[in-house]
Amino acid sequence: MVARDRGPVAKVAAKYICTSCGYQASKPLGRCPNCQAWNSFEEEAPSAVAPKARVGAYGGVTGGKLTPLSDVGRREEPRTPSGIPELDRVLGGGLVAGGVTLIGGEPGIGKSTLLLQVADRVAQSGGTVLYVAGEESLEQIRLRADRLGVTGQIQLTRDTRAEHVAGLMQEHRPALCIVDSIQTVTVEGEGAPGGVAQVRDGTSMLTRAAKETGTATVLVGHVTKDGTVAGPKVMEHIVDTTVFLETVGAFRLLRSVKNRFGQAGELGVFEMRGEGLIAVENPSAAFLAERPLGVPGSVVAATVDGQRPMLLEVQALASKTPYPNARRVVVGLDPRRVDVVLAVLERRLDLTLGGLDVYVNLAGGLKVPDPGLDLAVALAVYSAVVGRALPENVAVFGEVGLAGEVRSTQATVRRAEEAGRAGYTRLVVPPGVEGHPGVKSVEEAVRMVWRSAGS
């Protein structure tokens, strides 16, 4: 019998992937053109597959079943409270059964501490918790648990093989599974741990196990020098929720950037203490705790970071410059927007700034690119230049246009409500905010502020 010739095997070119950001190239590069990382490319050569014979125009394959949207039922995803209200806020109400959450952050910022606290709360409420320790020994986790006062029954394992972790999830059906970290998870036959293929396939396998068992799963991810999660970008597409923990002054901010089960952009505020990460229930009061009263150049601004309204202090300082060109130093705000506001003050209010160094700062260490802070910047700079402090009960928000007009901004109702809860009875805001007269221009805002002060 003569063997039938099946044709030549297709040649597949090798593919090189950046381990920092997932950028793909046909050849190894010394420096990634996307994330600028050096020597970060690894080869990933897919297996060669013999080409299939062509069968008709579409291979003789019939279409799949279609379901009208009107016939699809509605189902609320079951949630498990994490026991930490600030975390539940960020997640949209709690941990979703079968949902996979990826949490990133700088080393030592408190990711493992926060998750161990969550594991304790879930265990105390009667849920089974599986903790996969890929970076620490079991004794190290016990020491942290003693420091945090953890008393819940948490099941620990040092086995980071994805197949075995998925098997444990199938066998025990835990309510919560924590993998610390996904970069330590290995998949058989996929290269060294932490590689692009390992991270991608490990995430995919654990996600599939979470969906099959209904286990709420949290994956800890390393971050690169630019703050993004290390590994292929497809990893963030696989998971349901992506959150980042970042340091701002004395606080830790937990911010959601993707959430299939809730609204992205939610913000949680924590403070690191000896007993762990403690939720800050009133961030406005925390950020304004050290605000000096009766000092020119200090303005309370109502802003929105993500979806959360907060009160922050905008500070300004103006001093005579010893240099030929005056300096403009901006911290925490968009420098280009501040330049626009300064130009409006010079042109529309005849405020002389040419011979002055102007410093503008958003107190507390936050970086908020919010156009609604324009009016606060204008009043803070004006107050610093003329040497008159704003009244203590005044809060401000509004966008400033090039004609000097004050424009409306997003979430005006939430900003006004947050200012009212904090005890600020007089708001300088754009027109249209119910219960407040509003101002149409920066000049009118200046008159309103100091008329209310009796000067």
CSV table of C-alpha atoms in Angstrom, one decimal:
chain,number,residue,atom,x,y,z
A,1,MET,CA,0.0,0.0,0.0
A,2,VAL,CA,1.3,3.4,-0.9
A,3,ALA,CA,1.1,6.0,1.8
A,4,ARG,CA,-0.9,9.1,0.8
A,5,ASP,CA,1.0,12.3,0.7
A,6,ARG,CA,-0.5,14.7,3.2
A,7,GLY,CA,1.5,17.7,1.9
A,8,PRO,CA,4.3,19.6,3.6
A,9,VAL,CA,3.9,20.7,7.2
A,10,ALA,CA,3.3,24.4,7.5
A,11,LYS,CA,6.2,26.4,8.7
A,12,VAL,CA,5.4,28.7,11.7
A,13,ALA,CA,7.6,31.6,12.4
A,14,ALA,CA,8.9,32.1,15.9
A,15,LYS,CA,7.2,34.9,17.9
A,16,TYR,CA,8.9,37.0,20.5
A,17,ILE,CA,6.9,38.5,23.3
A,18,CYS,CA,7.9,41.2,25.9
A,19,THR,CA,7.6,39.8,29.4
A,20,SER,CA,6.8,43.2,30.8
A,21,CYS,CA,3.9,44.4,28.6
A,22,GLY,CA,3.1,41.6,26.1
A,23,TYR,CA,4.3,43.4,23.0
A,24,GLN,CA,4.9,41.0,20.1
A,25,ALA,CA,7.7,41.1,17.5
A,26,SER,CA,9.0,38.8,14.8
A,27,LYS,CA,12.6,39.0,16.1
A,28,PRO,CA,14.2,39.6,19.5
A,29,LEU,CA,14.7,43.3,20.4
A,30,GLY,CA,17.1,44.8,22.9
A,31,ARG,CA,14.5,47.3,24.1
A,32,CYS,CA,10.8,47.1,23.9
A,33,PRO,CA,9.3,49.9,21.8
A,34,ASN,CA,6.1,49.8,23.9
A,35,CYS,CA,7.2,49.8,27.5
A,36,GLN,CA,10.9,50.7,27.0
A,37,ALA,CA,12.1,47.6,29.1
A,38,TRP,CA,15.5,46.2,28.3
A,39,ASN,CA,16.2,42.5,27.4
A,40,SER,CA,12.6,41.6,28.1
A,41,PHE,CA,11.8,39.5,25.0
A,42,GLU,CA,11.3,35.8,25.2
A,43,GLU,CA,10.7,33.4,22.3
A,44,GLU,CA,7.4,31.7,22.0
A,45,ALA,CA,7.2,29.3,19.0
A,46,PRO,CA,3.8,27.8,18.4
A,47,SER,CA,3.7,24.2,17.3
A,48,ALA,CA,3.6,23.5,13.6
A,49,VAL,CA,0.2,22.3,12.3
A,50,ALA,CA,-0.4,20.6,9.0
A,51,PRO,CA,-2.8,22.6,6.8
A,52,LYS,CA,-6.3,21.3,6.5
A,53,ALA,CA,-7.8,20.4,3.1
A,54,ARG,CA,-10.3,23.0,1.8
A,55,VAL,CA,-13.9,21.7,1.8
A,56,GLY,CA,-16.2,24.1,0.0
A,57,ALA,CA,-16.3,27.8,0.5
A,58,TYR,CA,-16.8,27.6,4.3
A,59,GLY,CA,-15.4,24.1,4.9
A,60,GLY,CA,-18.9,22.6,5.0
A,61,VAL,CA,-19.5,23.8,8.6
A,62,THR,CA,-23.0,24.9,9.6
A,63,GLY,CA,-23.7,27.9,11.8
A,64,GLY,CA,-24.2,27.8,15.5
A,65,LYS,CA,-27.5,28.3,17.3
A,66,LEU,CA,-28.8,31.9,17.6
A,67,THR,CA,-30.7,33.1,20.7
A,68,PRO,CA,-32.7,36.4,20.7
A,69,LEU,CA,-31.7,38.8,23.4
A,70,SER,CA,-35.4,39.0,24.5
A,71,ASP,CA,-35.3,35.3,25.3
A,72,VAL,CA,-32.2,35.6,27.6
A,73,GLY,CA,-33.1,35.5,31.3
A,74,ARG,CA,-31.9,37.9,33.9
A,75,ARG,CA,-29.7,36.6,36.7
A,76,GLU,CA,-28.1,38.5,39.6
A,77,GLU,CA,-24.6,37.2,40.3
A,78,PRO,CA,-24.3,35.9,43.9
A,79,ARG,CA,-21.9,37.9,46.0
A,80,THR,CA,-19.9,37.2,49.1
A,81,PRO,CA,-19.2,40.2,51.3
A,82,SER,CA,-15.4,40.5,51.9
A,83,GLY,CA,-16.0,41.9,55.4
A,84,ILE,CA,-14.2,45.2,54.4
A,85,PRO,CA,-16.8,47.8,53.2
A,86,GLU,CA,-14.2,49.8,51.3
A,87,LEU,CA,-13.2,46.8,49.3
A,88,ASP,CA,-16.8,45.8,48.6
A,89,ARG,CA,-17.3,49.4,47.3
A,90,VAL,CA,-14.5,49.0,44.8
A,91,LEU,CA,-15.7,45.5,43.7
A,92,GLY,CA,-19.3,46.7,43.2
A,93,GLY,CA,-20.8,45.0,46.3
A,94,GLY,CA,-18.6,42.1,47.2
A,95,LEU,CA,-16.8,39.0,45.8
A,96,VAL,CA,-18.7,37.4,42.9
A,97,ALA,CA,-19.0,33.6,43.0
A,98,GLY,CA,-16.9,32.4,40.0
A,99,GLY,CA,-15.5,35.9,39.4
A,100,VAL,CA,-11.7,36.4,39.0
A,101,THR,CA,-10.1,39.5,40.4
A,102,LEU,CA,-6.6,40.7,39.5
A,103,ILE,CA,-5.0,43.0,42.1
A,104,GLY,CA,-1.7,44.8,41.3
A,105,GLY,CA,0.5,47.1,43.2
A,106,GLU,CA,4.1,48.0,44.2
A,107,PRO,CA,6.1,45.5,46.3
A,108,GLY,CA,5.4,45.9,50.0
A,109,ILE,CA,2.3,48.2,49.5
A,110,GLY,CA,0.0,45.8,51.4
A,111,LYS,CA,-1.6,43.4,48.8
A,112,SER,CA,-0.9,40.3,50.8
A,113,THR,CA,-1.9,42.0,54.0
A,114,LEU,CA,-5.2,43.1,52.6
A,115,LEU,CA,-6.0,39.7,51.1
A,116,LEU,CA,-5.1,37.9,54.3
A,117,GLN,CA,-7.6,40.1,56.2
A,118,VAL,CA,-10.2,39.3,53.6
A,119,ALA,CA,-9.5,35.6,53.9
A,120,ASP,CA,-10.0,35.9,57.7
A,121,ARG,CA,-13.3,37.7,57.3
A,122,VAL,CA,-14.6,35.1,54.8
A,123,ALA,CA,-13.4,32.2,56.9
A,124,GLN,CA,-15.0,33.6,60.1
A,125,SER,CA,-18.3,33.9,58.2
A,126,GLY,CA,-18.3,30.2,57.5
A,127,GLY,CA,-16.7,30.1,54.0
A,128,THR,CA,-13.8,27.8,53.0
A,129,VAL,CA,-10.7,29.7,52.0
A,130,LEU,CA,-7.8,28.3,49.9
A,131,TYR,CA,-4.6,30.4,50.0
A,132,VAL,CA,-1.9,29.5,47.5
A,133,ALA,CA,1.4,30.9,48.8
A,134,GLY,CA,3.8,31.2,45.9
A,135,GLU,CA,6.2,33.7,47.3
A,136,GLU,CA,6.3,33.2,51.0
A,137,SER,CA,6.7,30.2,53.3
A,138,LEU,CA,3.8,29.0,55.4
A,139,GLU,CA,5.7,30.1,58.5
A,140,GLN,CA,5.9,33.7,57.1
A,141,ILE,CA,2.2,33.7,56.5
A,142,ARG,CA,1.6,32.5,60.0
A,143,LEU,CA,3.7,35.3,61.4
A,144,ARG,CA,1.7,37.9,59.4
A,145,ALA,CA,-1.6,36.2,60.5
A,146,ASP,CA,-0.5,36.5,64.2
A,147,ARG,CA,0.3,40.2,63.7
A,148,LEU,CA,-3.0,40.9,62.1
A,149,GLY,CA,-5.0,38.9,64.6
A,150,VAL,CA,-6.2,36.4,62.0
A,151,THR,CA,-8.3,33.6,63.7
A,152,GLY,CA,-10.3,32.1,60.7
A,153,GLN,CA,-9.5,28.6,59.4
A,154,ILE,CA,-7.6,29.2,56.2
A,155,GLN,CA,-6.3,26.3,54.1
A,156,LEU,CA,-2.7,26.9,52.9
A,157,THR,CA,-0.7,25.3,50.1
A,158,ARG,CA,2.7,25.9,48.6
A,159,ASP,CA,1.9,24.0,45.4
A,160,THR,CA,1.8,26.5,42.6
A,161,ARG,CA,1.2,24.1,39.7
A,162,ALA,CA,-1.9,25.4,38.0
A,163,GLU,CA,-3.2,21.9,37.3
A,164,HIS,CA,-3.0,21.0,41.0
A,165,VAL,CA,-4.5,24.3,42.2
A,166,ALA,CA,-7.4,23.8,39.8
A,167,GLY,CA,-7.8,20.2,41.2
A,168,LEU,CA,-7.9,21.6,44.8
A,169,MET,CA,-10.7,24.0,43.7
A,170,GLN,CA,-12.6,21.1,42.1
A,171,GLU,CA,-12.2,18.9,45.2
A,172,HIS,CA,-12.9,21.4,48.0
A,173,ARG,CA,-15.1,24.0,46.2
A,174,PRO,CA,-13.8,26.9,48.4
A,175,ALA,CA,-15.8,30.1,48.7
A,176,LEU,CA,-12.5,32.1,48.1
A,177,CYS,CA,-9.2,31.2,46.5
A,178,ILE,CA,-6.2,33.6,46.8
A,179,VAL,CA,-3.2,33.1,44.5
A,180,ASP,CA,-0.2,35.1,45.6
A,181,SER,CA,1.1,35.6,43.0
A,182,ILE,CA,0.1,34.6,39.5
A,183,GLN,CA,3.7,35.0,38.3
A,184,THR,CA,4.7,32.0,40.4
A,185,VAL,CA,2.1,29.7,38.9
A,186,THR,CA,3.5,27.1,36.6
A,187,VAL,CA,1.8,25.2,33.7
A,188,GLU,CA,3.4,21.9,32.6
A,189,GLY,CA,5.4,22.2,29.4
A,190,GLU,CA,5.2,26.0,29.2
A,191,GLY,CA,8.7,27.1,30.0
A,192,ALA,CA,10.0,28.9,33.1
A,193,PRO,CA,7.7,30.4,35.8
A,194,GLY,CA,6.8,34.0,35.2
A,195,GLY,CA,7.1,33.7,31.4
A,196,VAL,CA,4.5,35.1,29.1
A,197,ALA,CA,3.1,31.7,28.2
A,198,GLN,CA,3.1,30.6,31.8
A,199,VAL,CA,1.3,33.6,33.1
A,200,ARG,CA,-1.2,33.6,30.3
A,201,ASP,CA,-2.1,29.9,30.4
A,202,GLY,CA,-2.0,29.8,34.2
A,203,THR,CA,-4.5,32.7,34.4
A,204,SER,CA,-6.7,31.0,31.8
A,205,MET,CA,-6.7,27.6,33.6
A,206,LEU,CA,-7.5,29.1,37.0
A,207,THR,CA,-10.2,31.3,35.5
A,208,ARG,CA,-11.8,28.2,33.9
A,209,ALA,CA,-11.7,26.4,37.3
A,210,ALA,CA,-13.2,29.4,39.1
A,211,LYS,CA,-16.1,29.4,36.6
A,212,GLU,CA,-16.7,25.7,36.9
A,213,THR,CA,-16.6,25.6,40.8
A,214,GLY,CA,-18.2,29.0,41.5
A,215,THR,CA,-15.1,30.0,43.5
A,216,ALA,CA,-14.4,33.7,43.9
A,217,THR,CA,-10.7,33.9,43.0
A,218,VAL,CA,-8.2,36.7,43.6
A,219,LEU,CA,-4.9,36.7,41.7
A,220,VAL,CA,-2.0,38.9,42.9
A,221,GLY,CA,0.0,40.4,40.0
A,222,HIS,CA,3.5,41.9,40.0
A,223,VAL,CA,3.8,45.4,38.4
A,224,THR,CA,6.3,46.9,36.0
A,225,LYS,CA,8.2,50.1,36.6
A,226,ASP,CA,5.5,52.1,34.8
A,227,GLY,CA,2.8,50.7,37.2
A,228,THR,CA,1.1,48.2,34.9
A,229,VAL,CA,0.6,44.5,35.7
A,230,ALA,CA,3.6,42.5,34.5
A,231,GLY,CA,2.8,39.8,31.9
A,232,PRO,CA,0.8,39.7,28.7
A,233,LYS,CA,-2.0,42.2,28.3
A,234,VAL,CA,-4.4,39.3,27.5
A,235,MET,CA,-4.2,38.4,31.2
A,236,GLU,CA,-6.2,41.5,32.1
A,237,HIS,CA,-8.7,40.7,29.4
A,238,ILE,CA,-9.2,37.2,30.8
A,239,VAL,CA,-10.1,38.2,34.4
A,240,ASP,CA,-13.4,39.8,35.4
A,241,THR,CA,-12.0,42.6,37.6
A,242,THR,CA,-8.7,44.5,37.7
A,243,VAL,CA,-7.8,46.7,40.7
A,244,PHE,CA,-4.7,48.5,41.7
A,245,LEU,CA,-3.4,49.4,45.1
A,246,GLU,CA,-1.3,52.6,45.2
A,247,THR,CA,0.4,54.8,47.8
A,248,VAL,CA,-0.8,58.4,48.2
A,249,GLY,CA,0.9,60.2,51.2
A,250,ALA,CA,0.0,58.3,54.3
A,251,PHE,CA,-2.9,56.5,52.6
A,252,ARG,CA,-3.4,53.5,50.3
A,253,LEU,CA,-5.9,53.9,47.5
A,254,LEU,CA,-7.6,50.8,45.9
A,255,ARG,CA,-8.8,51.7,42.5
A,256,SER,CA,-10.8,49.5,40.0
A,257,VAL,CA,-9.9,50.0,36.3
A,258,LYS,CA,-12.1,47.1,35.0
A,259,ASN,CA,-15.1,45.5,36.5
A,260,ARG,CA,-17.6,43.2,34.6
A,261,PHE,CA,-19.9,43.0,37.7
A,262,GLY,CA,-19.9,46.7,38.7
A,263,GLN,CA,-18.9,50.2,37.8
A,264,ALA,CA,-15.2,50.7,37.0
A,265,GLY,CA,-13.4,53.7,38.5
A,266,GLU,CA,-14.6,53.1,42.1
A,267,LEU,CA,-12.1,54.2,44.8
A,268,GLY,CA,-11.4,52.8,48.3
A,269,VAL,CA,-9.2,54.6,50.8
A,270,PHE,CA,-7.1,52.7,53.4
A,271,GLU,CA,-4.6,53.6,56.1
A,272,MET,CA,-1.7,51.2,56.9
A,273,ARG,CA,-1.4,50.5,60.6
A,274,GLY,CA,0.1,47.8,62.8
A,275,GLU,CA,-3.1,45.8,62.7
A,276,GLY,CA,-3.2,45.9,58.9
A,277,LEU,CA,-5.0,48.0,56.3
A,278,ILE,CA,-7.8,50.0,57.9
A,279,ALA,CA,-10.6,51.5,55.8
A,280,VAL,CA,-10.9,55.3,55.9
A,281,GLU,CA,-14.6,55.9,56.1
A,282,ASN,CA,-14.5,59.7,55.6
A,283,PRO,CA,-11.6,60.5,53.1
A,284,SER,CA,-12.7,64.2,52.9
A,285,ALA,CA,-12.1,64.7,56.6
A,286,ALA,CA,-8.8,62.7,56.4
A,287,PHE,CA,-7.4,64.8,53.5
A,288,LEU,CA,-8.5,68.1,55.1
A,289,ALA,CA,-7.3,67.2,58.6
A,290,GLU,CA,-4.1,69.3,58.4
A,291,ARG,CA,-5.5,72.2,56.4
A,292,PRO,CA,-4.5,75.6,58.0
A,293,LEU,CA,-7.4,78.0,58.6
A,294,GLY,CA,-7.3,81.7,57.7
A,295,VAL,CA,-4.3,81.4,55.4
A,296,PRO,CA,-4.3,83.1,51.9
A,297,GLY,CA,-4.0,80.7,49.0
A,298,SER,CA,-5.9,77.8,50.6
A,299,VAL,CA,-9.2,76.6,49.0
A,300,VAL,CA,-11.4,73.6,49.6
A,301,ALA,CA,-12.3,72.0,46.3
A,302,ALA,CA,-15.0,69.4,45.7
A,303,THR,CA,-13.7,66.8,43.2
A,304,VAL,CA,-14.5,63.4,41.9
A,305,ASP,CA,-11.7,60.7,41.7
A,306,GLY,CA,-13.1,57.9,39.6
A,307,GLN,CA,-16.7,57.7,40.9
A,308,ARG,CA,-16.1,58.9,44.4
A,309,PRO,CA,-16.6,62.5,45.5
A,310,MET,CA,-14.0,64.0,47.9
A,311,LEU,CA,-13.0,67.3,49.3
A,312,LEU,CA,-9.4,68.3,48.8
A,313,GLU,CA,-7.3,71.3,49.5
A,314,VAL,CA,-5.9,73.3,46.6
A,315,GLN,CA,-2.9,75.5,47.7
A,316,ALA,CA,-1.3,78.4,45.9
A,317,LEU,CA,1.7,80.5,46.7
A,318,ALA,CA,3.0,83.6,44.8
A,319,SER,CA,6.3,85.2,45.4
A,320,LYS,CA,8.5,87.8,43.6
A,321,THR,CA,10.8,86.0,41.3
A,322,PRO,CA,14.6,86.5,41.3
A,323,TYR,CA,14.9,85.0,37.8
A,324,PRO,CA,14.4,86.6,34.4
A,325,ASN,CA,11.5,84.2,33.7
A,326,ALA,CA,8.9,83.5,36.4
A,327,ARG,CA,8.5,79.9,37.5
A,328,ARG,CA,5.3,77.9,37.4
A,329,VAL,CA,5.4,74.8,39.6
A,330,VAL,CA,2.4,72.5,39.7
A,331,VAL,CA,2.0,69.4,41.9
A,332,GLY,CA,-1.0,67.0,41.7
A,333,LEU,CA,-2.8,68.9,38.9
A,334,ASP,CA,-2.6,69.2,35.2
A,335,PRO,CA,0.1,71.8,34.5
A,336,ARG,CA,-1.5,72.8,31.2
A,337,ARG,CA,-4.9,73.5,32.8
A,338,VAL,CA,-3.2,75.6,35.5
A,339,ASP,CA,-1.4,77.6,32.8
A,340,VAL,CA,-4.8,78.3,31.2
A,341,VAL,CA,-6.3,79.5,34.5
A,342,LEU,CA,-3.3,81.8,35.1
A,343,ALA,CA,-3.7,83.3,31.7
A,344,VAL,CA,-7.4,83.9,32.3
A,345,LEU,CA,-6.6,85.6,35.6
A,346,GLU,CA,-4.2,88.0,33.9
A,347,ARG,CA,-6.4,88.7,31.0
A,348,ARG,CA,-9.9,88.8,32.5
A,349,LEU,CA,-9.1,90.0,36.1
A,350,ASP,CA,-6.1,92.2,35.3
A,351,LEU,CA,-4.1,90.2,37.9
A,352,THR,CA,-0.4,90.8,37.3
A,353,LEU,CA,1.6,87.5,37.5
A,354,GLY,CA,4.5,88.3,35.1
A,355,GLY,CA,7.0,89.0,37.9
A,356,LEU,CA,5.8,86.3,40.3
A,357,ASP,CA,6.7,82.7,40.8
A,358,VAL,CA,3.5,80.8,41.2
A,359,TYR,CA,3.3,77.4,43.0
A,360,VAL,CA,0.1,75.3,42.9
A,361,ASN,CA,-0.3,72.2,45.0
A,362,LEU,CA,-3.0,69.6,45.6
A,363,ALA,CA,-2.4,68.7,49.2
A,364,GLY,CA,-2.3,65.1,50.3
A,365,GLY,CA,-0.3,63.6,47.5
A,366,LEU,CA,-3.2,62.8,45.1
A,367,LYS,CA,-2.9,63.4,41.4
A,368,VAL,CA,-6.4,64.4,40.0
A,369,PRO,CA,-6.7,65.5,36.4
A,370,ASP,CA,-10.2,67.0,37.1
A,371,PRO,CA,-11.3,70.1,35.1
A,372,GLY,CA,-13.7,70.8,38.0
A,373,LEU,CA,-10.7,72.0,40.0
A,374,ASP,CA,-10.1,75.0,37.7
A,375,LEU,CA,-12.2,77.4,39.7
A,376,ALA,CA,-10.5,76.4,43.0
A,377,VAL,CA,-7.1,77.0,41.3
A,378,ALA,CA,-8.2,80.4,40.2
A,379,LEU,CA,-9.4,81.5,43.6
A,380,ALA,CA,-6.4,80.0,45.4
A,381,VAL,CA,-4.0,82.0,43.1
A,382,TYR,CA,-6.0,85.2,43.4
A,383,SER,CA,-6.1,84.7,47.2
A,384,ALA,CA,-2.4,84.2,47.4
A,385,VAL,CA,-1.6,87.3,45.2
A,386,VAL,CA,-3.9,89.7,47.0
A,387,GLY,CA,-3.2,88.2,50.4
A,388,ARG,CA,-6.8,87.6,51.5
A,389,ALA,CA,-7.9,84.3,52.9
A,390,LEU,CA,-11.2,82.7,51.9
A,391,PRO,CA,-13.9,82.2,54.5
A,392,GLU,CA,-13.8,78.8,56.3
A,393,ASN,CA,-17.2,77.7,55.2
A,394,VAL,CA,-16.6,78.0,51.4
A,395,ALA,CA,-16.1,75.0,49.0
A,396,VAL,CA,-15.6,75.4,45.3
A,397,PHE,CA,-15.8,73.5,42.0
A,398,GLY,CA,-16.2,74.4,38.3
A,399,GLU,CA,-14.4,74.4,35.0
A,400,VAL,CA,-12.9,77.7,33.7
A,401,GLY,CA,-13.1,78.6,30.0
A,402,LEU,CA,-10.8,80.9,28.1
A,403,ALA,CA,-13.4,83.7,28.2
A,404,GLY,CA,-13.4,83.6,32.0
A,405,GLU,CA,-16.7,81.8,32.1
A,406,VAL,CA,-17.4,79.1,34.7
A,407,ARG,CA,-18.7,75.9,33.1
A,408,SER,CA,-20.5,72.9,34.6
A,409,THR,CA,-18.6,69.7,35.2
A,410,GLN,CA,-19.5,66.1,35.9
A,411,ALA,CA,-21.1,64.8,39.1
A,412,THR,CA,-22.2,68.3,40.3
A,413,VAL,CA,-24.9,66.8,42.6
A,414,ARG,CA,-22.5,64.4,44.3
A,415,ARG,CA,-19.9,67.1,44.7
A,416,ALA,CA,-22.4,69.5,46.3
A,417,GLU,CA,-23.8,66.7,48.6
A,418,GLU,CA,-20.3,65.8,49.8
A,419,ALA,CA,-19.5,69.4,50.6
A,420,GLY,CA,-22.8,69.7,52.5
A,421,ARG,CA,-22.0,66.6,54.5
A,422,ALA,CA,-18.7,68.0,55.5
A,423,GLY,CA,-20.3,71.2,56.8
A,424,TYR,CA,-19.4,73.7,54.0
A,425,THR,CA,-22.5,75.8,53.8
A,426,ARG,CA,-21.5,78.2,51.0
A,427,LEU,CA,-20.6,76.8,47.6
A,428,VAL,CA,-19.1,78.7,44.7
A,429,VAL,CA,-20.3,76.5,41.8
A,430,PRO,CA,-21.4,76.8,38.2
A,431,PRO,CA,-25.0,77.8,37.4
A,432,GLY,CA,-27.6,75.0,37.5
A,433,VAL,CA,-26.7,73.4,40.8
A,434,GLU,CA,-30.0,73.1,42.7
A,435,GLY,CA,-30.1,75.1,46.0
A,436,HIS,CA,-27.1,77.3,45.1
A,437,PRO,CA,-27.1,80.6,43.1
A,438,GLY,CA,-24.0,79.7,41.0
A,439,VAL,CA,-21.5,82.0,39.3
A,440,LYS,CA,-21.1,82.6,35.6
A,441,SER,CA,-17.5,83.9,35.5
A,442,VAL,CA,-14.3,83.9,37.6
A,443,GLU,CA,-14.8,87.6,38.3
A,444,GLU,CA,-18.2,87.0,39.7
A,445,ALA,CA,-16.8,84.1,41.8
A,446,VAL,CA,-14.2,86.5,43.3
A,447,ARG,CA,-16.9,89.0,44.2
A,448,MET,CA,-19.1,86.4,45.8
A,449,VAL,CA,-16.3,84.9,47.9
A,450,TRP,CA,-15.1,88.1,49.4
A,451,ARG,CA,-18.5,89.7,49.6
A,452,SER,CA,-19.5,86.8,51.8
A,453,ALA,CA,-16.5,87.5,53.9
A,454,GLY,CA,-17.6,91.0,54.5
A,455,SER,CA,-14.6,92.6,52.7
